[in-house]
Every structure is written in C-alpha cells, then in structure tokens.
Tab-separated table of C-alpha atoms and ligand atoms in Angstrom:
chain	number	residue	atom	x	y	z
A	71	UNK	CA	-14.216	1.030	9.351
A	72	UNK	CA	-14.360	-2.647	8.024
A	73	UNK	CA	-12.238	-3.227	4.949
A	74	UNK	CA	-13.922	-2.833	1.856
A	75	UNK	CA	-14.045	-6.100	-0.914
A	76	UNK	CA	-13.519	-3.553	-3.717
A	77	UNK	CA	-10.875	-0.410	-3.964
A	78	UNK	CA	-11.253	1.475	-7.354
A	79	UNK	CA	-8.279	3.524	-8.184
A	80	UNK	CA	-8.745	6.568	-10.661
A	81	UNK	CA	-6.005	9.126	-11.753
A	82	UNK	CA	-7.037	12.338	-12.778
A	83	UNK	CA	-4.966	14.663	-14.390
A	84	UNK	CA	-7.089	17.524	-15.530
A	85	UNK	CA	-10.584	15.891	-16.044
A	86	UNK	CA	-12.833	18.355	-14.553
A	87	UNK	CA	-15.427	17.824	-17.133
A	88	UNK	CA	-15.667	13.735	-17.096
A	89	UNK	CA	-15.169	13.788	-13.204
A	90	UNK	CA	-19.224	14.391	-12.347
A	91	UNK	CA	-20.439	11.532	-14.403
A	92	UNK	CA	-17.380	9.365	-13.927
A	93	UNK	CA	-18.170	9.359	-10.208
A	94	UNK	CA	-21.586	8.813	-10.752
A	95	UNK	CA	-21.458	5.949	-13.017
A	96	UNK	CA	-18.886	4.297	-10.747
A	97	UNK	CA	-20.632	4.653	-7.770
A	98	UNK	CA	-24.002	2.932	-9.336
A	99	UNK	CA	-21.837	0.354	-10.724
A	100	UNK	CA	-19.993	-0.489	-7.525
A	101	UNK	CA	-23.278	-0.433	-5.989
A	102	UNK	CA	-24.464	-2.864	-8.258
A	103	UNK	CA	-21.603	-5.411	-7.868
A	104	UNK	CA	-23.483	-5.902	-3.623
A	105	UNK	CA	-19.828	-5.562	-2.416
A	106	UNK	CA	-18.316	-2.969	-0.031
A	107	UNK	CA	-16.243	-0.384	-2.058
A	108	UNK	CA	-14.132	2.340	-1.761
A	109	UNK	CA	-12.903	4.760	-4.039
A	110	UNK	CA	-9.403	6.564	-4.084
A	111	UNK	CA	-8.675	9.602	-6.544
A	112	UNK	CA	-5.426	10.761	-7.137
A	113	UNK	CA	-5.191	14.256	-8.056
A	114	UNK	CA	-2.170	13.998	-10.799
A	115	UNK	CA	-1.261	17.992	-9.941
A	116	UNK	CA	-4.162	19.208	-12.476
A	117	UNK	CA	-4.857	23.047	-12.692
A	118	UNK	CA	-8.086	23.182	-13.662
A	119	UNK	CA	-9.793	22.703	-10.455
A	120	UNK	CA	-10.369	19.108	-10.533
A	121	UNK	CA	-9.835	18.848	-7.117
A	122	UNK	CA	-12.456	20.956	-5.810
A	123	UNK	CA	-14.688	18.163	-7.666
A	124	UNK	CA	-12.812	15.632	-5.640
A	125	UNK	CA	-12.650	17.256	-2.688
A	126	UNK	CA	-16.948	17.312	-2.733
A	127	UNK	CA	-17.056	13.969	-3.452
A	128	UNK	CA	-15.191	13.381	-0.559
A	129	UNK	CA	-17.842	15.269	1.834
A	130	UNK	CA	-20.524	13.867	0.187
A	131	UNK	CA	-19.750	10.091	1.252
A	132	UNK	CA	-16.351	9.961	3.298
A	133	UNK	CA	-16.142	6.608	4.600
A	134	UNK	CA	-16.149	5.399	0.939
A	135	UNK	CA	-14.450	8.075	-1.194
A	136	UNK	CA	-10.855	9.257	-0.653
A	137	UNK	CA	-8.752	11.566	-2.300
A	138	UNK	CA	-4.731	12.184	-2.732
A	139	UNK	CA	-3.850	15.424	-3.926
A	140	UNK	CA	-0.213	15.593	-5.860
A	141	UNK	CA	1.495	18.447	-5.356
A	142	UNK	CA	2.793	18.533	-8.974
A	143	UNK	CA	1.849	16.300	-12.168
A	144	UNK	CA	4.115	13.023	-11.235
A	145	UNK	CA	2.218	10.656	-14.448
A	146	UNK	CA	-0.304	8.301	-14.380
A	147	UNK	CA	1.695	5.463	-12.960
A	148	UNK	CA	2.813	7.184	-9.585
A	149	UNK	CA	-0.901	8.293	-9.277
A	150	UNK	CA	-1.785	4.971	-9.422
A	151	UNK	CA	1.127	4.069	-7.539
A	152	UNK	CA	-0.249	6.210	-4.546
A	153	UNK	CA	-3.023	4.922	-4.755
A	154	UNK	CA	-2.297	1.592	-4.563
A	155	UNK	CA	0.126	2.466	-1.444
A	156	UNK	CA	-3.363	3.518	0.686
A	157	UNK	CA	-5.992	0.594	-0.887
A	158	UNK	CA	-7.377	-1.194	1.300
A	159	UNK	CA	-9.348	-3.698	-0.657
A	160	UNK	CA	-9.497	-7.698	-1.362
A	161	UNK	CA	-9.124	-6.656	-4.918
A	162	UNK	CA	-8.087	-3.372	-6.514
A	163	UNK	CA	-9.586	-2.271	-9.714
A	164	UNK	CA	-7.698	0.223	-11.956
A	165	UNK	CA	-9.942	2.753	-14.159
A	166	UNK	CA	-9.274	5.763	-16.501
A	167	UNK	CA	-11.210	9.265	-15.311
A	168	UNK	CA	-12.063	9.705	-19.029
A	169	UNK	CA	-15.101	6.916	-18.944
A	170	UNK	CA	-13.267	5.240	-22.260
A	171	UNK	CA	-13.344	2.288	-19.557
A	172	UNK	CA	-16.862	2.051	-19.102
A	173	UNK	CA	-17.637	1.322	-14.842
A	174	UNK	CA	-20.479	-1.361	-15.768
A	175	UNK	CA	-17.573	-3.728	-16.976
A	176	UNK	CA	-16.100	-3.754	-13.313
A	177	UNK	CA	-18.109	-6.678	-12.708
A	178	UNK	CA	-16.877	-8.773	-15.316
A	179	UNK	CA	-13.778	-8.415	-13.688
A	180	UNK	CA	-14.391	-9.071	-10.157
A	181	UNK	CA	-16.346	-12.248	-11.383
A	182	UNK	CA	-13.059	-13.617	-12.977
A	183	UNK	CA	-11.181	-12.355	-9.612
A	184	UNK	CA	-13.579	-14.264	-7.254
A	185	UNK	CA	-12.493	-17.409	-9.394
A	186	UNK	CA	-8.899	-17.398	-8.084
A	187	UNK	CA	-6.988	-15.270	-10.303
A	188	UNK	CA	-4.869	-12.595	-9.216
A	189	UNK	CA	-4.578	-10.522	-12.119
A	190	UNK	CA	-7.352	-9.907	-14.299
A	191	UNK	CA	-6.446	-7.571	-17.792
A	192	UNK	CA	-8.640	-6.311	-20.017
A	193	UNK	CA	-8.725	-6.434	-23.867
A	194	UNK	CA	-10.722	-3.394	-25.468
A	195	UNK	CA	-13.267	-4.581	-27.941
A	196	UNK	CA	-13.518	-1.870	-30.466
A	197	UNK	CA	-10.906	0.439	-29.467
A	198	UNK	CA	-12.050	4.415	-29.735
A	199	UNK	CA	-8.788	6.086	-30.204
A	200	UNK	CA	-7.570	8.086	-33.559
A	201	UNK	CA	-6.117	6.073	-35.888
A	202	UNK	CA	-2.275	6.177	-34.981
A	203	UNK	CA	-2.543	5.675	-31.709
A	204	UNK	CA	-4.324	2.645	-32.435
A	205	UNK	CA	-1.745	1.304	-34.538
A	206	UNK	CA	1.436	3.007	-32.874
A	207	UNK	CA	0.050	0.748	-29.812
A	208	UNK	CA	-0.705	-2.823	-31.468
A	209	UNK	CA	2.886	-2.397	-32.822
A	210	UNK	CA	4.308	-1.737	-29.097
A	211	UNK	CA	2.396	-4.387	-27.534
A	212	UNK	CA	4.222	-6.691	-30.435
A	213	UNK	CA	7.798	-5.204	-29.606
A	214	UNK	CA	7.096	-5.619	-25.809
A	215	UNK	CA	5.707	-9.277	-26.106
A	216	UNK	CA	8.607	-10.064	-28.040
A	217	UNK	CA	11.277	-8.385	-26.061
A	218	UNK	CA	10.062	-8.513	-22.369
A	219	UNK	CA	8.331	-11.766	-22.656
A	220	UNK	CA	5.361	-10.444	-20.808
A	221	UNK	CA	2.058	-12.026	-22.085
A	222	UNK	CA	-0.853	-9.489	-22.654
A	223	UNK	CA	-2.970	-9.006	-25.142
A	224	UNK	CA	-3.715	-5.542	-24.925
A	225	UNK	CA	-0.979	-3.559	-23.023
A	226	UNK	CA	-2.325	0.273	-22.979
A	227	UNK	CA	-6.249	-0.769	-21.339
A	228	UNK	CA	-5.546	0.196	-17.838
A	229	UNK	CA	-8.815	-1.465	-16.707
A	230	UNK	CA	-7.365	-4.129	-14.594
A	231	UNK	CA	-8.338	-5.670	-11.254
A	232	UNK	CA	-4.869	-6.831	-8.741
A	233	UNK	CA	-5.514	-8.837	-5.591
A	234	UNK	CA	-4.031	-7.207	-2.654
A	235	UNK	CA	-1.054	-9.805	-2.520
A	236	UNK	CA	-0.057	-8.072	-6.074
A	237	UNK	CA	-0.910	-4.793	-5.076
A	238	UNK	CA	1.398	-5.235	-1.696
A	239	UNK	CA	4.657	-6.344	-4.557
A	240	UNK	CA	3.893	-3.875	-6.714
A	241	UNK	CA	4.502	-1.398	-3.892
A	242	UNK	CA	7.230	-2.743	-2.447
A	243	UNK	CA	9.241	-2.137	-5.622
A	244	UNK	CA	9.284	1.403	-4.963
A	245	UNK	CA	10.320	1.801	-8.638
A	246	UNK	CA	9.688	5.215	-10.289
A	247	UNK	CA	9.674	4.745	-14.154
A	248	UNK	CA	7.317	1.777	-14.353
A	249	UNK	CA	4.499	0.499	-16.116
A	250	UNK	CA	1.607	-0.991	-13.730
A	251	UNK	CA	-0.034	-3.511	-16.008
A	252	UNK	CA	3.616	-5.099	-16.921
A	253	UNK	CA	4.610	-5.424	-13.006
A	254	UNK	CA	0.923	-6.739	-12.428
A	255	UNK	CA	1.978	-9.233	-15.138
A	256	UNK	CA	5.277	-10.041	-13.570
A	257	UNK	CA	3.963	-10.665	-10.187
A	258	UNK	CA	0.795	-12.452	-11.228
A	259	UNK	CA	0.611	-16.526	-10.455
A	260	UNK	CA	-2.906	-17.086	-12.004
A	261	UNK	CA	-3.278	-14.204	-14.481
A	262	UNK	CA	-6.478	-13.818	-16.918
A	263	UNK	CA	-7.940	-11.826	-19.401
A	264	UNK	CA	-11.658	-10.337	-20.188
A	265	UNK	CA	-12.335	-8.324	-23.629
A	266	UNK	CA	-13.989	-5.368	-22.965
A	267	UNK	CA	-16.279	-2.370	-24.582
A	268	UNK	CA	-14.207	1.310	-24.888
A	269	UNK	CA	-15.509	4.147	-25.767
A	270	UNK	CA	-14.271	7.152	-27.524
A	271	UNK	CA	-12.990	9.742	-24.852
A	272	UNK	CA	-15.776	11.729	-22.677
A	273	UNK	CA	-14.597	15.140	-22.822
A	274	UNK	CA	-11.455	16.767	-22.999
A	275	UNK	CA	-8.454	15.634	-24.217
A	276	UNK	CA	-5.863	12.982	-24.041
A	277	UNK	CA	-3.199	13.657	-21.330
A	278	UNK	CA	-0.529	11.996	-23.750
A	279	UNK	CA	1.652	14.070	-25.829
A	280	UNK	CA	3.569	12.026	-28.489
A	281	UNK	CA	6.028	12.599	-25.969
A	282	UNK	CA	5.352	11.797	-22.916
A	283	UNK	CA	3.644	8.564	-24.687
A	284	UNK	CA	7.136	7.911	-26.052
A	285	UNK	CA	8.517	8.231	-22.793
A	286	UNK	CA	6.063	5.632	-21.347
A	287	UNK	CA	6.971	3.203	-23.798
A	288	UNK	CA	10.581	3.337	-23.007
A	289	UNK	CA	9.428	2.954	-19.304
A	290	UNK	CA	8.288	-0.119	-20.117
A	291	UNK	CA	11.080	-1.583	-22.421
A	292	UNK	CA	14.129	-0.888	-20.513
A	293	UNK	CA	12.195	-1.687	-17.015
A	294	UNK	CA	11.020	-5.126	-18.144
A	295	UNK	CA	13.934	-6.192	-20.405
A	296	UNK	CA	17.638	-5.846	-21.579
A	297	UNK	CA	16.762	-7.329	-24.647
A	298	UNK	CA	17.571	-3.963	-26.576
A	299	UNK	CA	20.631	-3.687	-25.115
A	300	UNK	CA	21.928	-7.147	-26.221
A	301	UNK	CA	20.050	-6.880	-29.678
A	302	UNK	CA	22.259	-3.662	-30.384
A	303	UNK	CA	25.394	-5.675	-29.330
A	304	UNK	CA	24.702	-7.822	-31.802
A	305	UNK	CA	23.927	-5.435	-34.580
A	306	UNK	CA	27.347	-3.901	-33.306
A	307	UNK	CA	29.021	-7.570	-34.191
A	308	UNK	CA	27.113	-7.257	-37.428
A	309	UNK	CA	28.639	-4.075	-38.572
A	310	UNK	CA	31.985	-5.195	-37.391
A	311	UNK	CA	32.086	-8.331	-39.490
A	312	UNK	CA	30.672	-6.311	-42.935
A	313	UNK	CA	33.123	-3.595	-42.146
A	314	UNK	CA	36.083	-6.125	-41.781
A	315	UNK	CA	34.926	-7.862	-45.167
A	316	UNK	CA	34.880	-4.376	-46.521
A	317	UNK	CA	38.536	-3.705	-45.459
A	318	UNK	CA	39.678	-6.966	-47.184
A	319	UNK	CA	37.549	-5.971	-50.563
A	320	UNK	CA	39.095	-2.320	-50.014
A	321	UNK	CA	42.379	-3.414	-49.385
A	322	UNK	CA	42.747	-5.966	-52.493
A	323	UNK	CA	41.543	-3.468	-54.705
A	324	UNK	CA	44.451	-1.293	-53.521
A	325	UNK	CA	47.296	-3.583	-53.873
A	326	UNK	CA	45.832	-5.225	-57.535
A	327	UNK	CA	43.949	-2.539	-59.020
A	328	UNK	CA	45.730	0.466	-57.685
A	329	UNK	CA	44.512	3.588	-55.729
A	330	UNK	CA	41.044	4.541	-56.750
A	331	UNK	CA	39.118	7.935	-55.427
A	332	UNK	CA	35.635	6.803	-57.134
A	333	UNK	CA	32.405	5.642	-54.610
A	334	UNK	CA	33.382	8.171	-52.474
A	335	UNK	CA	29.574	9.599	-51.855
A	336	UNK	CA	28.725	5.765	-51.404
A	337	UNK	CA	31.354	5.818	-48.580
A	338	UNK	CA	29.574	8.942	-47.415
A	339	UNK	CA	26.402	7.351	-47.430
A	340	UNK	CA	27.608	3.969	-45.780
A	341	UNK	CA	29.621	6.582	-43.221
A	342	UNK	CA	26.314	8.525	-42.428
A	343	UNK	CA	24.352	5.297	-41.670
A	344	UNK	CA	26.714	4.036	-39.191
A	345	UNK	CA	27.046	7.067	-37.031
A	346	UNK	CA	23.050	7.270	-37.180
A	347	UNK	CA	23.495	3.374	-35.305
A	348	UNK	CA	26.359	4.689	-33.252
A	349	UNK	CA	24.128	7.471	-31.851
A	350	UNK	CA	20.982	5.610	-31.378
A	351	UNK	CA	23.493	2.780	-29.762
A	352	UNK	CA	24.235	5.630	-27.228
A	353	UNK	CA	20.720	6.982	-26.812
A	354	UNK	CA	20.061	3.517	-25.734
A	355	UNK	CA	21.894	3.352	-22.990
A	356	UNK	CA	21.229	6.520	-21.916
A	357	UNK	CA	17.420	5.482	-21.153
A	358	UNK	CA	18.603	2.667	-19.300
A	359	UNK	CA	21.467	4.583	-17.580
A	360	UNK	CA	19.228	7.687	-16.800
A	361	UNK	CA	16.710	5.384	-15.249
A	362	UNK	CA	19.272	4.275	-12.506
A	363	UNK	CA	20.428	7.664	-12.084
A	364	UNK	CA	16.788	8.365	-11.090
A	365	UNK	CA	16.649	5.268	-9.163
A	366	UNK	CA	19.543	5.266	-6.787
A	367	UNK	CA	19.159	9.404	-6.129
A	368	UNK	CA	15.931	8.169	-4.081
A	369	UNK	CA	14.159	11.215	-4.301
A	370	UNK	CA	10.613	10.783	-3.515
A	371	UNK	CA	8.194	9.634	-6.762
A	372	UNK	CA	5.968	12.132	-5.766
A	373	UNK	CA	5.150	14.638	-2.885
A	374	UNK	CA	1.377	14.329	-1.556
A	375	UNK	CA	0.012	17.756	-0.583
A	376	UNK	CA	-2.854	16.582	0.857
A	377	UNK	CA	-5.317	13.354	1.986
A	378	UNK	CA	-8.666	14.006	2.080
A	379	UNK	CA	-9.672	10.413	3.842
A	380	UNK	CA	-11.445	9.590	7.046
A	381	UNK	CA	-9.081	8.166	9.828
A	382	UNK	CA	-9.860	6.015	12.231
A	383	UNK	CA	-9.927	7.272	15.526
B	92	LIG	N1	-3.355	10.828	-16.263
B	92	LIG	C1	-2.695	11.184	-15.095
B	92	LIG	N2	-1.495	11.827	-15.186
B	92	LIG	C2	-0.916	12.115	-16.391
B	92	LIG	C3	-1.590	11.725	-17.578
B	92	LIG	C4	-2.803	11.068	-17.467
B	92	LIG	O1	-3.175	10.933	-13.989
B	92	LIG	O2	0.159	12.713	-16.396
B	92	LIG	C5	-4.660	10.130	-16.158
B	92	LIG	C6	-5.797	10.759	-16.942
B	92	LIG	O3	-6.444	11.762	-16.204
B	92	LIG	C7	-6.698	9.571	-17.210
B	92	LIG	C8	-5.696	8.430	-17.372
B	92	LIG	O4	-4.506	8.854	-16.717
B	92	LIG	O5	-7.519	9.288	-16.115
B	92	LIG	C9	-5.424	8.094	-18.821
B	92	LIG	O6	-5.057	9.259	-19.513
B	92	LIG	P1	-5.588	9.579	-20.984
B	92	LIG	O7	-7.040	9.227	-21.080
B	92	LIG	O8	-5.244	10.986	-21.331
B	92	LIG	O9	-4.718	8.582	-21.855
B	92	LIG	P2	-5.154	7.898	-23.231
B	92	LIG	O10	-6.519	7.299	-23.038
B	92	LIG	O11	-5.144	8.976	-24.243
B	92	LIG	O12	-4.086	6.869	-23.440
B	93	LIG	MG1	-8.143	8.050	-22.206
C-alpha cells in the first residue's frame, strides 16, 4: 500500500449523529483534492456506539479508512495524538467530527501546504459558537499570544494541515497535557494562515464542559510558558513593597499618634485580598507541578483497545 499524499485525522468523542455525513462529505472532498488519502478516526472512548459507525466505514473502503478505538475518553489532543502516531501522509490535516470545519475547505489548505509551508492554521470566518465561548476564546488567544509568544490568530480552529516532519516532532514529545495547534506552532519553520467558513455545530452537543475547557486552557499556558509563574513573583514583590510602606505608615502612627483600634474592617478587607493572591499563587503552581507529576509517572496517555486498519502482509 503506497503512501497516501493526504492523512485526515478526526476525533470523535460521542458523535454518532454527525459521523454519516461527516464521512461522506470528507470522502467527496478528499476525492476532489485528485490526491491519495487516507482517513484515521480515533474513537475518544464514546458510549454511544460511535464506533460501530466507524467500524463500517472501515469495511466499506479499508485501504483508505482506519480506525483507533480508545479504551476510555483520554481528550481530544491524545486522540489526535494517536492519530498522528499511525499517519502516514505527506501532509496531515486535522478536522472536528462535528462538520463546524466544513471538509470543502481542505483544499485551501493543502494548496498553501504544496507552497512550502509546514504548518498551515486556520482562522474561522464567522465563528458559530454561543456567545461566551466566542468571547471567553478571543480573550485566551490574547493571554496566550502575550504570554507564550506563540503567533496565531485563531487558537481554538483545529482545522490545520502539519507536514510529516512536524507531525514526526510533535510525536516525539510524548507529552500528555498539550495543545496540538501550539506545538504545531512551535515546531513550524514556514508557518501560514488561511481564514476559513464555520458553521454552527451539526448535531449534538459540544464535548466541552466549562471545565474540561478550563482545563485545556491551562494545558496550554503552563505547557508553552512560565510567564505566569514569574508574573506572580512579581506581583509577590509588589505586595511586599506596599506592605513594607504600610508598616512604616503603621508604625509612625504608633509612636506619634498613639495606639489606634479604628480601620480595623479595612485591615480585614486588605487581609482577605491577600490570602485570595496567596491561594491563587499556590493554585498556580500546582498546575504546573501536577503536570510533571503526570509527566515523569510515564503512564501511558492512553490505552488503544483496538485498530481496525489493513496491514501489510
Ligand atoms: N473530542 C474528543 N474527545 C473529547 C472531547 C472532544 O475526541 O474528550 C472531539 C469531538 O468529538 C470533536 C472535537 O473533539 O470531534 C471537538 O469537540 P467539540 O466540537 O465538542 O468542541 P467545540 O467545538 O465545542 O470546541
Ligand atoms: Mg465543535
């Protein structure tokens, strides 16, 4: 089996109901692109059958479609991590199983890849999300520019095309709590950008609680900077200075004025604030210091149950 041109990499967590027409809109547009293809499907541990979808797709056209099956929900990035570990393409293309990404702007992609860059993101035209998300994530993307010093416009679209070469890096990291588009960024020598259409969710629901979205956001801070941790050291040196000018005010009063009891709920208040710093000051490190726990334990990122894929004799 010759190497395809194209790999397309699609997690699906739970997207029974998009997967039909997803697969056959991404087939026709592969199709249409006159390149060899493949597609692999990562099963994301979903319990409402999506794999049995998967799994016919599979039969139906074997050399081209192949399928990893999780054994429990490991997050978007380590499906697409997986993925990535069994591509096999010149270039692989990363695509949402909801069809907000629509498959006809593949080619738009591919056309910027054949001109010699490496990493091609893609910047949603009209974005079809509700309203917070939309802001929540043009206010991260600001943070993380700032902070990480990784230049994207449009962080969250995962519809993104790597050439193997960054494909092959991103692997070998091997990390666990990542974000793909930011180590595509990292690795990328000739990086571009192509604004795209989006469209509002195909069925179902998003697979993002305000949690786990949360989560993915500190992913990507601490695992692309240390920026927050030297921004709190400052505010620490901040405090310390008031507070010292404080003690001198304090301390005047007391030996000119005499004792005084008065501005004690101000004290309160001032008090209050500064173990609310204190305690986000240790929350802090403990994303960065539960990250390396994770890390150096080296238990696997996820456990495959199954390939569906046709080996070469
Ligand atoms: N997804 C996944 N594992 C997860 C959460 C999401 O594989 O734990 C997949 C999901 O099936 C979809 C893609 O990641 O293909 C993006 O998820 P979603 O559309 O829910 O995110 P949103 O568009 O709301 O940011
Ligand atoms: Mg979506």
């Amino acid at each position: 089996m010759a190497e395809p041109r194209v790999s397309v990499v699609v997690p699906v967590f739970n997207e029974r109901q998009n997967l039909p027409k997803l697969h056959e809109r991404l087939s026709a547009a592969l199709e249409a692109t006159g390149r060899s293809w493949e597609i692999v499907y990562t099963d994301d541990g979903s319990k409402d059958g999506s794999i049995d979808l998967l799994k016919d797709f599979h039969a139906a056209d074997p050399g081209r479609v192949r399928v990893i099956e999780f054994e429990r929900n490991a997050g978007q990035h380590m499906a697409i991590m997986a993925a990535f570990e069994r591509a096999r393409g010149e270039v692989v293309v990363t695509i949402d199983a909801d069809l907000q990404n629509p498959p006809e702007e593949i080619g738009k992609l591919l056309a910027l890849a054949d001109k010699g860059h490496d990493v091609v993101g893609s910047i949603r035209k009209d974005r079809q999300d509700v309203g917070w998300r939309v802001w929540a994530s043009r206010a991260m993307n600001w943070v993380r520019e700032r902070i990480t010093g990784i230049r994207m416009t449009d962080q969250g679209c995962m519809l993104r095309a790597y050439h193997k070469t960054v494909v092959r890096q991103i692997v070998a990291t091997g990390e666990q709590s990542t974000f793909i588009p930011a180590l595509g960024q990292a690795f990328a020598a000739n990086p571009a950008e192509v604004e795209v259409e989006h469209a509002a969710r195909h069925a179902g629901e998003s697979k993002y609680s305000l949690y786990k979205l949360a989560r993915l956001n500190f992913d990507l801070m601490t695992g692309f900077s240390t920026v927050p941790l030297q921004v709190f050291t400052i505010v620490g040196m901040l405090v310390t200075a008031g507070s010292l000018g404080l003690v001198g005010v304090i301390l005047l009063r007391r030996i000119f004025i005499g004792s005084e009891a008065g501005g004690v709920f101000t004290l309160f208040a001032i008090l209050y604030f500064l173990v609310g710093v204190m305690i986000m000051g240790i929350g802090l490190l403990g994303e960065y210091v539960g990250r390396i726990y994770q890390e150096v334990r080296k238990r696997p990122r996820f456990q495959i149950r199954n390939v569906y894929e046709k080996v070469d004799p």
